[in-house]
CSV table of C-alpha atoms in Angstrom, one decimal:
chain,number,residue,atom,x,y,z
G,13,MET,CA,45.3,-1.8,-35.0
G,14,ASN,CA,45.3,-1.1,-38.8
G,15,LYS,CA,48.5,-3.1,-39.3
G,16,LYS,CA,47.0,-6.2,-37.6
G,17,ILE,CA,44.0,-6.1,-39.9
G,18,ILE,CA,46.1,-5.6,-42.9
G,19,LYS,CA,48.4,-8.5,-41.9
G,20,LYS,CA,45.4,-10.8,-41.2
G,21,THR,CA,43.8,-9.9,-44.5
G,22,ALA,CA,47.0,-10.4,-46.4
G,23,ALA,CA,47.5,-13.8,-44.8
G,24,THR,CA,44.0,-14.9,-45.5
G,25,LEU,CA,44.3,-13.7,-49.1
G,26,ALA,CA,47.5,-15.6,-49.6
G,27,ALA,CA,45.9,-18.8,-48.2
G,28,VAL,CA,42.9,-18.4,-50.5
G,29,LEU,CA,45.1,-17.9,-53.5
G,30,PHE,CA,47.3,-20.8,-52.5
G,31,VAL,CA,44.2,-23.1,-52.5
G,32,ALA,CA,42.3,-21.5,-55.3
G,33,LEU,CA,45.0,-21.1,-58.0
G,34,PRO,CA,45.5,-24.8,-58.6
G,35,LEU,CA,41.8,-25.4,-58.9
G,36,PHE,CA,41.4,-22.4,-61.3
G,37,ALA,CA,44.3,-23.8,-63.4
G,38,ASP,CA,42.8,-27.3,-63.6
G,39,ALA,CA,39.4,-25.8,-64.7
G,40,HIS,CA,41.2,-24.1,-67.7
G,41,GLY,CA,43.0,-27.0,-69.3
G,42,ASN,CA,46.1,-27.4,-67.0
G,43,ASN,CA,45.1,-30.8,-65.8
G,44,ARG,CA,48.2,-31.9,-64.0
G,45,PRO,CA,47.7,-35.0,-61.8
G,46,ALA,CA,48.0,-34.7,-58.1
G,47,PRO,CA,51.3,-36.2,-56.8
G,48,ASP,CA,49.6,-39.4,-55.5
G,49,ASP,CA,47.9,-39.9,-58.9
G,50,ARG,CA,51.2,-39.9,-60.9
G,51,SER,CA,52.1,-43.5,-60.0
G,52,LEU,CA,48.7,-44.6,-61.3
G,53,LEU,CA,49.2,-42.8,-64.6
G,54,LYS,CA,52.7,-44.2,-65.0
G,55,ASN,CA,51.4,-47.7,-64.6
G,56,GLN,CA,48.7,-47.2,-67.1
G,57,HIS,CA,51.1,-46.1,-69.8
G,58,MET,CA,53.4,-49.0,-69.2
G,59,THR,CA,50.8,-51.7,-69.9
G,60,LYS,CA,50.7,-53.3,-73.4
G,61,PRO,CA,47.7,-52.9,-75.6
G,62,GLN,CA,45.3,-55.8,-75.6
G,63,ARG,CA,43.7,-57.6,-78.5
G,64,PRO,CA,41.5,-57.0,-80.5
G,65,VAL,CA,43.3,-54.6,-82.8
G,66,THR,CA,41.2,-51.5,-83.4
G,67,THR,CA,40.0,-50.7,-86.8
G,68,GLN,CA,42.1,-47.5,-86.8
G,69,GLN,CA,45.3,-49.6,-86.5
G,70,ASN,CA,44.3,-52.5,-88.7
G,71,PRO,CA,45.8,-52.8,-92.3
G,72,LEU,CA,42.6,-54.5,-93.4
G,73,GLY,CA,40.8,-51.1,-93.7
G,74,GLY,CA,39.7,-50.1,-97.2
G,75,ASP,CA,38.0,-51.6,-100.1
G,76,TRP,CA,38.5,-55.2,-101.3
G,77,VAL,CA,37.1,-56.5,-104.6
G,78,LEU,CA,36.6,-59.8,-106.4
G,79,ARG,CA,35.4,-59.5,-110.0
G,80,THR,CA,34.4,-62.3,-112.3
G,81,LYS,CA,32.7,-62.2,-115.7
G,82,ASN,CA,29.1,-62.1,-114.2
G,83,GLU,CA,29.5,-60.8,-110.7
G,84,GLN,CA,31.4,-58.5,-108.3
G,85,ILE,CA,31.9,-58.8,-104.6
G,86,LYS,CA,33.1,-55.7,-102.8
G,87,ILE,CA,34.0,-55.6,-99.1
G,88,ASP,CA,34.4,-52.1,-97.5
G,89,LEU,CA,36.1,-52.1,-94.1
G,90,SER,CA,35.9,-48.5,-93.0
G,91,ARG,CA,38.3,-47.2,-90.4
G,92,ASN,CA,35.4,-45.9,-88.4
G,93,GLY,CA,34.3,-49.5,-87.7
G,94,LYS,CA,31.5,-49.8,-90.3
G,95,MET,CA,31.6,-52.7,-92.7
G,96,LYS,CA,29.6,-53.4,-95.9
G,97,ILE,CA,29.7,-56.4,-98.2
G,98,GLU,CA,28.1,-55.9,-101.7
G,99,TRP,CA,27.3,-58.7,-104.1
G,100,LYS,CA,26.3,-57.6,-107.6
G,101,GLN,CA,25.2,-60.0,-110.3
G,102,GLY,CA,25.5,-58.0,-113.5
G,103,PHE,CA,22.9,-55.2,-113.7
G,104,LEU,CA,20.1,-57.6,-112.5
G,105,ALA,CA,20.6,-58.0,-108.7
G,106,GLU,CA,22.5,-56.5,-105.8
G,107,THR,CA,22.6,-57.5,-102.2
G,108,GLU,CA,24.3,-55.5,-99.4
G,109,TRP,CA,25.0,-56.6,-95.8
G,110,GLU,CA,25.9,-53.7,-93.5
G,111,GLY,CA,27.1,-53.6,-89.9
G,112,PHE,CA,30.3,-53.1,-87.8
G,113,TRP,CA,33.6,-54.9,-87.6
G,114,THR,CA,36.5,-55.5,-85.3
G,115,ALA,CA,39.5,-57.7,-86.0
G,116,THR,CA,42.3,-59.6,-84.3
G,117,ASP,CA,45.5,-60.8,-86.1
G,118,SER,CA,43.5,-63.6,-87.8
G,119,GLU,CA,39.8,-63.1,-87.5
G,120,ILE,CA,37.3,-60.4,-88.5
G,121,THR,CA,34.1,-60.2,-86.4
G,122,PHE,CA,31.4,-58.8,-88.6
G,123,THR,CA,28.2,-57.8,-86.7
G,124,VAL,CA,25.6,-57.7,-89.4
G,125,ARG,CA,22.8,-55.2,-88.8
G,126,SER,CA,20.9,-55.1,-92.1
G,127,LYS,CA,20.5,-56.7,-95.5
G,128,GLU,CA,19.3,-54.9,-98.6
G,129,LEU,CA,18.2,-56.5,-101.8
G,130,GLU,CA,17.8,-54.7,-105.2
G,131,ASP,CA,16.3,-56.7,-108.0
G,132,TRP,CA,15.7,-55.4,-111.5
G,133,THR,CA,13.0,-57.7,-113.0
G,134,SER,CA,11.0,-56.7,-116.1
G,135,GLY,CA,12.5,-53.3,-116.1
G,136,THR,CA,11.3,-52.3,-112.6
G,137,LYS,CA,13.4,-52.0,-109.5
G,138,LYS,CA,12.3,-53.9,-106.4
G,139,GLU,CA,14.0,-53.1,-103.1
G,140,THR,CA,13.8,-55.1,-99.9
G,141,ARG,CA,15.5,-54.1,-96.6
G,142,GLU,CA,15.5,-56.3,-93.5
G,143,SER,CA,17.1,-55.9,-90.1
G,144,MET,CA,19.5,-58.5,-89.0
G,145,ASN,CA,21.3,-59.4,-85.8
G,146,ALA,CA,24.0,-61.8,-86.9
G,147,VAL,CA,27.7,-62.2,-86.0
G,148,TRP,CA,30.0,-63.7,-88.7
G,149,LYS,CA,33.4,-64.8,-87.5
G,150,ILE,CA,35.6,-64.6,-90.6
G,151,ALA,CA,39.1,-66.1,-90.6
G,152,TYR,CA,41.5,-64.2,-92.9
G,153,THR,CA,45.0,-64.1,-94.2
G,154,LEU,CA,46.5,-60.9,-95.6
G,155,ASP,CA,49.3,-61.1,-98.1
G,156,GLY,CA,50.1,-57.6,-99.5
G,157,ASP,CA,47.2,-56.6,-101.7
G,158,LYS,CA,45.5,-60.0,-101.3
G,159,LEU,CA,42.9,-60.8,-98.6
G,160,THR,CA,41.6,-64.3,-98.3
G,161,LEU,CA,38.4,-64.8,-96.3
G,162,THR,CA,37.3,-68.2,-94.9
G,163,CYS,CA,34.0,-68.5,-93.2
G,164,SER,CA,31.1,-70.9,-93.3
G,165,ASP,CA,28.8,-68.1,-92.1
G,166,LEU,CA,29.2,-66.1,-95.3
G,167,PRO,CA,26.2,-66.2,-97.7
G,168,LYS,CA,26.4,-68.7,-100.6
G,169,GLU,CA,26.6,-65.7,-103.0
G,170,ILE,CA,29.9,-64.7,-101.5
G,171,GLY,CA,31.3,-68.2,-100.9
G,172,ASN,CA,33.9,-69.6,-98.7
G,173,LYS,CA,37.7,-69.3,-99.0
G,174,VAL,CA,37.7,-66.4,-101.5
G,175,THR,CA,40.6,-64.1,-102.3
G,176,TYR,CA,40.0,-60.4,-102.8
G,177,MET,CA,42.3,-57.8,-104.2
G,178,ARG,CA,42.7,-54.3,-102.7
G,179,ASN,CA,40.7,-51.7,-104.6
G,180,TYR,CA,42.5,-48.5,-105.0
């Protein structure tokens, strides 16, 4: 009678281990797909990436600058998806537009969330910040270290069809 109980206990223990070990392994980082899921994963890896190009992959990322005698325009396209355009007129005024960007091969979509103005009049600094909800579709061409932006949505201070140089 003892041998029958031992055999049944051993068989039950083996069955429990057979079922429980894969579950235990998956809970600890060994996430192998079930055999019927492998065909789904294989098909996912074979599809081509879709547009738009992510900011991580885009060569536009970084700082772009245009300097003239009286003003400077700086465009910061961060790899984390944030974007800022700064327009400075000497030491008297500065305007910043901030938001987020994505891009395709020929167009930047800048979702503007805020605008900040700094004005130095009569020796005192005046700051104004306002929330925005605008989307600027900016056509661009990239030629080495030259970025040309064309957009009628851009503020008049920045202009239309302007070429910026990469700022290292």
